[in-house]
CSV table of C-alpha atoms in Angstrom, one decimal:
chain,number,residue,atom,x,y,z
A,1,MET,CA,66.3,90.3,12.7
A,2,LEU,CA,70.0,89.4,11.1
A,3,ILE,CA,71.5,92.0,12.7
A,4,LEU,CA,69.8,92.0,16.1
A,5,ASN,CA,71.4,88.3,15.7
A,6,PHE,CA,74.6,89.4,14.7
A,7,ILE,CA,74.9,91.8,17.4
A,8,ILE,CA,73.8,88.8,20.1
A,9,LEU,CA,76.7,86.6,18.6
A,10,ILE,CA,79.1,89.6,19.2
A,11,ALA,CA,77.7,90.1,22.4
A,12,MET,CA,77.4,86.3,23.6
A,13,ILE,CA,81.2,85.9,22.0
A,14,MET,CA,82.4,88.8,24.4
A,15,VAL,CA,80.9,87.1,27.7
A,16,ALA,CA,82.7,84.2,26.6
A,17,ALA,CA,85.9,85.6,26.7
A,18,PHE,CA,85.1,87.1,30.0
A,19,PHE,CA,84.1,83.8,31.5
A,20,VAL,CA,87.3,82.0,29.8
A,21,ALA,CA,89.8,84.6,31.1
A,22,SER,CA,88.6,84.8,34.5
A,23,GLU,CA,88.9,81.2,34.5
A,24,PHE,CA,92.6,81.0,33.9
A,25,ALA,CA,93.0,84.2,35.4
A,26,LEU,CA,92.3,82.7,39.1
A,27,VAL,CA,94.0,79.2,38.4
A,28,LYS,CA,96.9,81.4,37.2
A,29,ILE,CA,96.7,84.1,40.3
A,30,ARG,CA,99.0,83.5,43.4
A,31,ILE,CA,97.3,84.2,46.7
A,32,SER,CA,100.4,85.9,48.4
A,33,ARG,CA,100.2,88.1,45.6
A,34,LEU,CA,96.5,89.0,46.0
A,35,GLU,CA,97.5,89.3,49.6
A,36,GLN,CA,100.0,91.6,49.0
A,37,LEU,CA,97.6,94.0,47.0
A,38,LYS,CA,94.9,93.2,49.7
A,39,ASN,CA,97.2,95.1,52.1
A,40,GLU,CA,98.0,97.7,50.5
A,41,GLY,CA,94.5,98.8,49.4
A,42,VAL,CA,94.5,98.0,45.9
A,43,LYS,CA,90.8,97.8,45.0
A,44,ASN,CA,88.9,94.4,44.3
A,45,ALA,CA,92.2,92.8,45.7
A,46,GLU,CA,90.3,92.1,49.1
A,47,LEU,CA,87.2,89.9,47.0
A,48,ALA,CA,89.7,88.3,44.6
A,49,PHE,CA,91.8,87.0,47.8
A,50,GLN,CA,88.2,85.5,48.9
A,51,VAL,CA,87.6,84.2,45.7
A,52,THR,CA,90.2,82.0,45.5
A,53,HIS,CA,89.6,80.6,48.7
A,54,HIS,CA,86.4,79.5,47.1
A,55,LEU,CA,88.5,78.2,44.0
A,56,ASP,CA,86.2,75.2,42.6
A,57,ALA,CA,82.4,77.4,43.2
A,58,TYR,CA,84.0,80.4,41.5
A,59,LEU,CA,85.8,77.7,38.0
A,60,SER,CA,82.1,76.1,38.0
A,61,ALA,CA,80.6,79.5,37.7
A,62,SER,CA,82.9,80.7,35.0
A,63,GLN,CA,82.6,77.0,33.3
A,64,LEU,CA,78.6,77.3,33.7
A,65,GLY,CA,78.9,80.7,32.0
A,66,VAL,CA,81.7,79.3,29.5
A,67,THR,CA,78.6,76.3,28.6
A,68,LEU,CA,75.5,78.9,28.6
A,69,THR,CA,77.1,81.3,26.1
A,70,GLY,CA,78.6,78.7,23.5
A,71,LEU,CA,75.1,77.3,23.9
A,72,VAL,CA,73.7,80.6,23.0
A,73,ILE,CA,76.6,81.4,20.1
A,74,GLY,CA,75.8,77.9,18.7
A,75,TRP,CA,72.4,78.5,18.6
A,76,VAL,CA,72.1,82.3,17.1
A,77,GLY,CA,75.4,81.8,15.2
A,78,GLU,CA,75.2,78.8,13.2
A,79,GLY,CA,71.4,80.0,11.8
A,80,SER,CA,72.6,83.7,11.2
A,81,VAL,CA,75.7,82.9,9.5
A,82,ALA,CA,74.1,80.1,7.5
A,83,ASP,CA,71.4,82.5,6.0
A,84,LEU,CA,73.5,85.7,5.3
A,85,LEU,CA,75.8,83.1,3.5
A,86,HIS,CA,72.6,81.0,1.7
A,87,PRO,CA,71.6,84.4,-1.0
A,88,LEU,CA,75.7,84.3,-2.2
A,89,ILE,CA,75.4,80.2,-2.7
A,90,VAL,CA,71.9,79.6,-4.0
A,91,ASN,CA,72.4,81.2,-7.3
A,92,LEU,CA,76.1,78.3,-8.1
A,93,PRO,CA,74.9,75.4,-9.4
A,94,PHE,CA,74.3,73.2,-6.6
A,95,GLY,CA,70.2,72.9,-6.1
A,96,ASN,CA,68.7,74.8,-3.2
A,97,THR,CA,68.4,71.9,-1.0
A,98,ALA,CA,72.6,71.7,-1.6
A,99,ALA,CA,72.9,75.3,-0.9
A,100,ARG,CA,71.1,74.9,2.4
A,101,THR,CA,73.3,72.3,3.4
A,102,ILE,CA,76.5,73.8,2.6
A,103,SER,CA,75.4,77.4,4.0
A,104,ILE,CA,74.9,75.4,7.6
A,105,THR,CA,78.0,74.0,7.1
A,106,LEU,CA,80.0,77.0,6.5
A,107,GLY,CA,78.4,78.8,9.0
A,108,PHE,CA,78.7,76.3,11.6
A,109,ILE,CA,82.6,76.6,10.7
A,110,ILE,CA,82.8,80.0,10.6
A,111,VAL,CA,81.2,80.6,13.7
A,112,ILE,CA,83.1,77.8,15.6
A,113,TYR,CA,85.9,79.4,13.8
A,114,VAL,CA,85.5,82.8,15.4
A,115,ASP,CA,84.4,81.8,18.9
A,116,VAL,CA,87.8,79.3,19.4
A,117,VAL,CA,89.8,82.8,18.2
A,118,MET,CA,88.2,85.8,19.8
A,119,GLY,CA,86.2,83.8,22.8
A,120,GLU,CA,88.6,81.7,23.9
A,121,LEU,CA,92.5,81.7,22.5
A,122,LEU,CA,92.6,85.4,22.5
A,123,PRO,CA,91.2,85.3,26.4
A,124,LYS,CA,93.4,82.9,27.3
A,125,SER,CA,96.5,84.1,26.4
A,126,TYR,CA,95.8,87.6,27.6
A,127,SER,CA,94.8,86.1,31.2
A,128,ILE,CA,97.9,84.4,31.4
A,129,VAL,CA,100.1,87.7,30.4
A,130,GLN,CA,97.9,90.2,32.3
A,131,THR,CA,97.2,87.6,35.1
A,132,GLU,CA,96.8,90.3,38.2
A,133,LYS,CA,95.2,92.6,35.8
A,134,VAL,CA,92.5,90.2,34.9
A,135,VAL,CA,91.6,89.1,38.0
A,136,LEU,CA,91.2,92.6,39.6
A,137,ALA,CA,88.7,93.8,36.8
A,138,ILE,CA,87.0,90.4,36.4
A,139,VAL,CA,86.5,89.4,40.2
A,140,LYS,CA,83.3,91.7,41.0
A,141,PRO,CA,80.9,90.9,38.0
A,142,LEU,CA,82.2,87.2,38.3
A,143,HIS,CA,80.9,87.3,42.1
A,144,TYR,CA,77.7,88.5,41.1
A,145,PHE,CA,77.7,85.9,38.4
A,146,TYR,CA,78.1,83.4,41.1
A,147,LYS,CA,74.9,84.8,43.3
A,148,LEU,CA,72.9,84.7,40.7
A,149,MET,CA,73.1,81.2,39.7
A,150,TYR,CA,74.3,80.1,42.9
A,151,PRO,CA,71.3,77.7,43.2
A,152,PHE,CA,72.6,75.7,40.3
A,153,ILE,CA,76.5,76.3,40.8
A,154,TRP,CA,75.9,74.5,44.2
A,155,LEU,CA,74.3,71.3,41.9
A,156,LEU,CA,77.0,70.9,39.7
A,157,ASN,CA,79.5,71.1,42.7
A,158,HIS,CA,77.6,68.4,45.1
A,159,SER,CA,77.2,66.3,41.9
A,160,ALA,CA,80.5,66.6,40.6
A,161,ALA,CA,82.1,66.1,44.7
A,162,ARG,CA,79.6,63.0,44.7
A,163,LEU,CA,80.8,61.5,41.7
A,164,GLY,CA,84.5,62.4,42.4
A,165,LYS,CA,84.6,60.9,45.4
A,166,LEU,CA,83.1,57.5,43.5
A,167,ILE,CA,85.5,57.7,41.6
A,168,GLY,CA,88.5,58.8,44.2
A,169,ILE,CA,89.6,62.3,42.2
A,170,PRO,CA,89.4,65.1,44.3
A,171,LEU,CA,88.4,68.4,44.0
A,172,VAL,CA,90.2,71.4,43.9
A,173,THR,CA,88.6,74.0,47.2
A,174,GLU,CA,91.4,76.7,46.7
A,175,GLY,CA,94.5,78.1,44.8
A,176,GLU,CA,97.1,75.7,45.0
A,177,GLU,CA,100.6,77.8,46.1
A,178,ILE,CA,103.1,75.2,48.0
A,179,LEU,CA,105.8,75.2,46.2
A,180,THR,CA,108.7,72.5,46.6
A,181,GLN,CA,112.3,74.3,46.8
A,182,ASP,CA,113.4,72.9,43.1
A,183,GLU,CA,109.9,74.8,41.9
A,184,LEU,CA,110.7,78.2,43.8
A,185,LEU,CA,114.8,78.1,42.5
A,186,LEU,CA,113.2,77.8,38.9
A,187,VAL,CA,111.0,80.9,39.6
A,188,ALA,CA,114.0,82.8,40.9
A,189,VAL,CA,116.0,81.4,37.8
A,190,GLU,CA,112.7,82.9,34.9
A,191,SER,CA,113.1,86.3,37.4
A,192,TYR,CA,116.9,87.0,37.1
A,193,ARG,CA,116.6,85.6,33.5
A,194,SER,CA,113.6,88.6,33.0
A,195,GLY,CA,115.4,91.1,34.7
A,196,GLU,CA,113.6,90.8,38.0
A,197,ILE,CA,115.7,90.6,39.9
A,198,THR,CA,119.4,90.8,40.0
A,199,LYS,CA,122.4,88.2,39.6
A,200,GLU,CA,123.5,89.5,43.7
A,201,GLU,CA,120.2,88.5,44.4
A,202,TYR,CA,119.7,85.4,42.4
A,203,ASP,CA,122.9,84.1,43.9
A,204,TYR,CA,121.5,85.1,47.5
A,205,LEU,CA,118.7,83.2,46.8
A,206,GLU,CA,121.0,80.2,45.5
A,207,ASN,CA,122.8,80.2,48.6
A,208,VAL,CA,119.9,80.1,51.0
A,209,PHE,CA,118.2,76.8,49.4
A,210,GLU,CA,121.9,75.5,49.1
A,211,PHE,CA,122.3,76.7,52.9
A,212,GLU,CA,120.3,73.7,54.8
A,213,ASP,CA,122.5,71.2,52.7
A,214,THR,CA,125.7,72.2,53.9
A,215,LEU,CA,127.6,70.5,56.0
A,216,ALA,CA,130.4,72.1,58.4
A,217,ARG,CA,133.1,69.6,56.8
A,218,GLU,CA,132.6,71.3,53.7
A,219,ILE,CA,133.5,74.8,54.8
A,220,GLN,CA,135.6,74.2,57.1
A,221,ILE,CA,139.2,75.2,57.8
A,222,ASP,CA,141.3,72.0,57.3
A,223,ARG,CA,143.5,70.8,60.4
A,224,THR,CA,146.6,71.5,58.1
A,225,ALA,CA,145.7,75.2,57.7
A,226,MET,CA,144.8,76.5,60.6
A,227,GLU,CA,146.5,78.4,62.6
A,228,VAL,CA,147.3,77.6,66.2
A,229,LEU,CA,148.3,78.9,70.1
A,230,GLU,CA,150.5,76.4,72.2
A,231,SER,CA,148.7,76.7,75.7
A,232,ASP,CA,151.8,77.1,77.3
A,233,GLU,CA,152.8,80.6,75.4
A,234,THR,CA,152.5,84.0,77.2
A,235,VAL,CA,150.4,86.6,76.5
A,236,GLU,CA,153.0,88.7,75.1
A,237,GLU,CA,154.0,85.6,72.6
A,238,ALA,CA,150.7,84.9,72.1
A,239,ILE,CA,150.0,89.0,71.1
A,240,GLN,CA,153.5,89.1,68.9
A,241,HIS,CA,152.0,85.6,67.1
A,242,SER,CA,148.9,87.2,65.9
A,243,LEU,CA,149.9,90.5,64.9
A,244,GLU,CA,152.5,88.5,62.8
A,245,GLN,CA,149.8,86.6,61.2
A,246,GLY,CA,147.2,89.3,61.1
A,247,HIS,CA,144.1,87.0,62.5
A,248,THR,CA,142.1,87.5,65.6
A,249,ARG,CA,141.0,84.0,67.2
A,250,TYR,CA,143.3,81.1,68.1
A,251,PRO,CA,142.2,78.1,68.8
A,252,VAL,CA,145.2,77.0,71.5
A,253,ILE,CA,146.1,73.2,71.7
A,254,ARG,CA,148.4,71.3,74.1
A,255,LYS,CA,150.7,68.5,72.5
A,256,SER,CA,148.7,68.4,69.4
A,257,LYS,CA,145.8,69.7,67.0
A,258,ASP,CA,144.0,66.6,68.6
A,259,ASP,CA,144.2,68.5,71.7
A,260,ILE,CA,142.4,71.7,72.1
A,261,VAL,CA,142.4,73.4,75.2
A,262,GLY,CA,140.0,76.0,73.9
A,263,TYR,CA,140.6,79.6,72.1
A,264,VAL,CA,141.7,83.3,72.5
A,265,THR,CA,140.6,86.5,70.9
A,266,LEU,CA,143.1,89.4,70.6
A,267,SER,CA,141.2,91.8,72.1
A,268,ASN,CA,141.5,89.7,75.3
A,269,LEU,CA,145.1,89.0,74.5
A,270,ILE,CA,145.4,92.8,74.6
A,271,LYS,CA,143.4,93.0,77.4
A,272,ALA,CA,145.6,90.9,79.7
A,273,SER,CA,149.1,92.1,78.4
A,274,PHE,CA,148.1,95.4,81.1
A,275,GLN,CA,147.6,92.9,84.2
A,276,ASP,CA,150.1,90.5,82.7
A,277,LYS,CA,151.7,90.1,79.8
A,278,ASN,CA,153.5,86.8,81.0
A,279,GLN,CA,151.1,85.1,82.3
A,280,ILE,CA,149.9,81.5,79.9
A,281,LEU,CA,147.3,81.0,77.8
A,282,ASP,CA,145.7,78.3,79.3
A,283,GLN,CA,144.8,80.7,81.9
A,284,LEU,CA,143.0,83.0,79.3
A,285,VAL,CA,141.4,80.2,77.3
A,286,GLU,CA,137.5,80.2,76.7
A,287,GLU,CA,135.9,77.1,75.9
A,288,PRO,CA,134.8,76.3,72.3
A,289,ILE,CA,131.8,75.0,70.4
A,290,ILE,CA,132.7,71.4,69.6
A,291,VAL,CA,130.9,69.5,66.9
A,292,LEU,CA,131.0,66.7,64.2
A,293,ALA,CA,132.6,67.5,61.0
A,294,SER,CA,129.1,66.2,59.3
A,295,THR,CA,126.9,68.8,61.5
A,296,PRO,CA,124.7,70.7,59.1
A,297,ILE,CA,125.9,74.8,59.0
A,298,GLN,CA,122.6,75.7,59.5
A,299,TYR,CA,122.3,74.4,62.9
A,300,LEU,CA,125.8,75.3,64.2
A,301,LEU,CA,125.4,78.7,63.4
A,302,THR,CA,122.1,78.2,65.2
A,303,LEU,CA,124.4,77.2,68.1
A,304,MET,CA,127.3,79.6,67.8
A,305,ARG,CA,124.5,82.8,67.8
A,306,LYS,CA,122.8,81.0,71.1
A,307,ASN,CA,126.2,80.6,72.7
A,308,GLY,CA,128.1,83.5,71.5
A,309,LYS,CA,130.9,82.0,69.7
A,310,HIS,CA,132.5,83.0,66.9
A,311,ILE,CA,134.6,79.5,66.2
A,312,ALA,CA,133.8,76.3,66.6
A,313,ILE,CA,135.9,73.5,66.7
A,314,LEU,CA,135.1,69.9,64.6
A,315,LYS,CA,135.7,66.6,65.1
A,316,ASP,CA,135.9,63.5,62.6
A,317,GLU,CA,134.8,60.0,63.4
A,318,TYR,CA,136.9,58.8,65.3
A,319,GLY,CA,137.3,61.6,67.9
A,320,GLY,CA,140.3,63.5,66.0
A,321,THR,CA,140.4,67.4,64.7
A,322,SER,CA,139.4,67.7,61.3
A,323,GLY,CA,139.1,71.7,61.3
A,324,MET,CA,137.5,74.7,62.6
A,325,VAL,CA,134.8,76.7,61.3
A,326,THR,CA,133.9,80.4,62.0
A,327,MET,CA,130.8,82.7,61.9
A,328,GLU,CA,132.4,84.5,59.0
A,329,ASP,CA,132.7,81.2,57.1
A,330,ILE,CA,129.2,80.2,57.5
A,331,LEU,CA,127.5,83.4,56.3
A,332,GLU,CA,130.0,83.9,53.4
A,333,GLU,CA,127.7,80.6,52.4
A,334,LEU,CA,124.8,83.2,52.4
A,335,VAL,CA,126.1,86.4,51.2
A,336,GLY,CA,129.2,85.8,49.8
A,337,ASP,CA,132.7,87.0,50.4
A,338,ILE,CA,133.2,89.1,53.1
A,339,ARG,CA,136.3,91.2,53.1
A,340,ASP,CA,136.9,92.6,56.4
A,341,GLU,CA,140.4,94.5,57.2
A,342,THR,CA,142.3,91.8,57.2
A,343,ASP,CA,141.9,90.8,53.6
A,344,LEU,CA,142.6,93.9,52.3
A,345,GLU,CA,146.1,94.9,51.4
A,346,ASN,CA,146.9,97.7,53.3
A,347,SER,CA,145.8,95.5,57.0
A,348,PHE,CA,144.8,96.7,60.0
A,349,ILE,CA,148.0,95.8,61.3
A,350,ASN,CA,151.4,97.0,60.3
A,351,LYS,CA,154.2,96.9,61.6
A,352,LYS,CA,156.6,100.0,62.0
A,353,ASP,CA,160.3,99.9,61.5
A,354,ASP,CA,161.6,100.2,64.7
A,355,GLY,CA,159.7,96.5,65.3
A,356,SER,CA,156.3,98.3,66.9
A,357,TYR,CA,152.7,97.8,65.6
A,358,ILE,CA,150.1,100.0,64.6
A,359,ILE,CA,146.4,98.3,65.1
A,360,SER,CA,143.3,100.1,63.8
A,361,VAL,CA,140.7,99.8,65.6
A,362,ASN,CA,137.9,102.1,63.4
């Protein structure tokens, strides 16, 4: 009989470990990860995905399992261990009654110790480390237990819901997965530290999070650094200026940088030069996007894409020109430094000894 009781005790501790692991794994698993596994056709992933959308019910099933196994462990284990210890203690000079009391006390302590270590702490730690593996392993037997004990679980859930409503405590109905921007960034930091993502991938994620908070004035080319063309310059003069400076887009001004009439591109200047290289820029300018310097670059990027423009003029609160922003400036906030032909040591515009230029169009 004693051997049978110990077999039951070991079995109940294993069952308790199953329910404890189930509870922690279901709380920790990410729904998005389960959805991905479900789409990949991983075994039990679809059932696990459904279970996380009825989390309160299945957590109740796990808690009911832990409670029931705990009762059996206490009922079987304490007496069995006490019976095993009593013959060893009864020979000590305590008397039979004291020996029985000591045996029961030690039996209680030993059973509690084994149950906490083997039935709670180890499965809890394992389920936290191997969450995905545990969820996929336990979900089917837990589902069967839930179906079997449904009347009791229904009663427990409704009782808890009514009591919670009475005292103002809401109950969880499904896995919580909404993370704030700061929490997502912390996840990215931990992923980078653990080697799950590279430094470049982490930098990109960080740039994405900061992107919506960045204003145009923070990335602008200041008005003092802006290279501009005069509206009364000829196409030939403008091309010469462009070849010397190495830029492909220029704001066009009349009297000052506060009086910008538009912008021109090098490609349009070259096309115009084949028709009339002496025509003035005032006839070729394109209308720029003009926004306040306080405009978020996320909105500005959308505006530039919508209008097919690669340059925007920024105005300060007094109506003067604050600076300019190019499409490249905005994209560099997301992906980092973009090096094009004009950034290379050997520029795509090369001046020959005779004063002519070679322009690479590769």
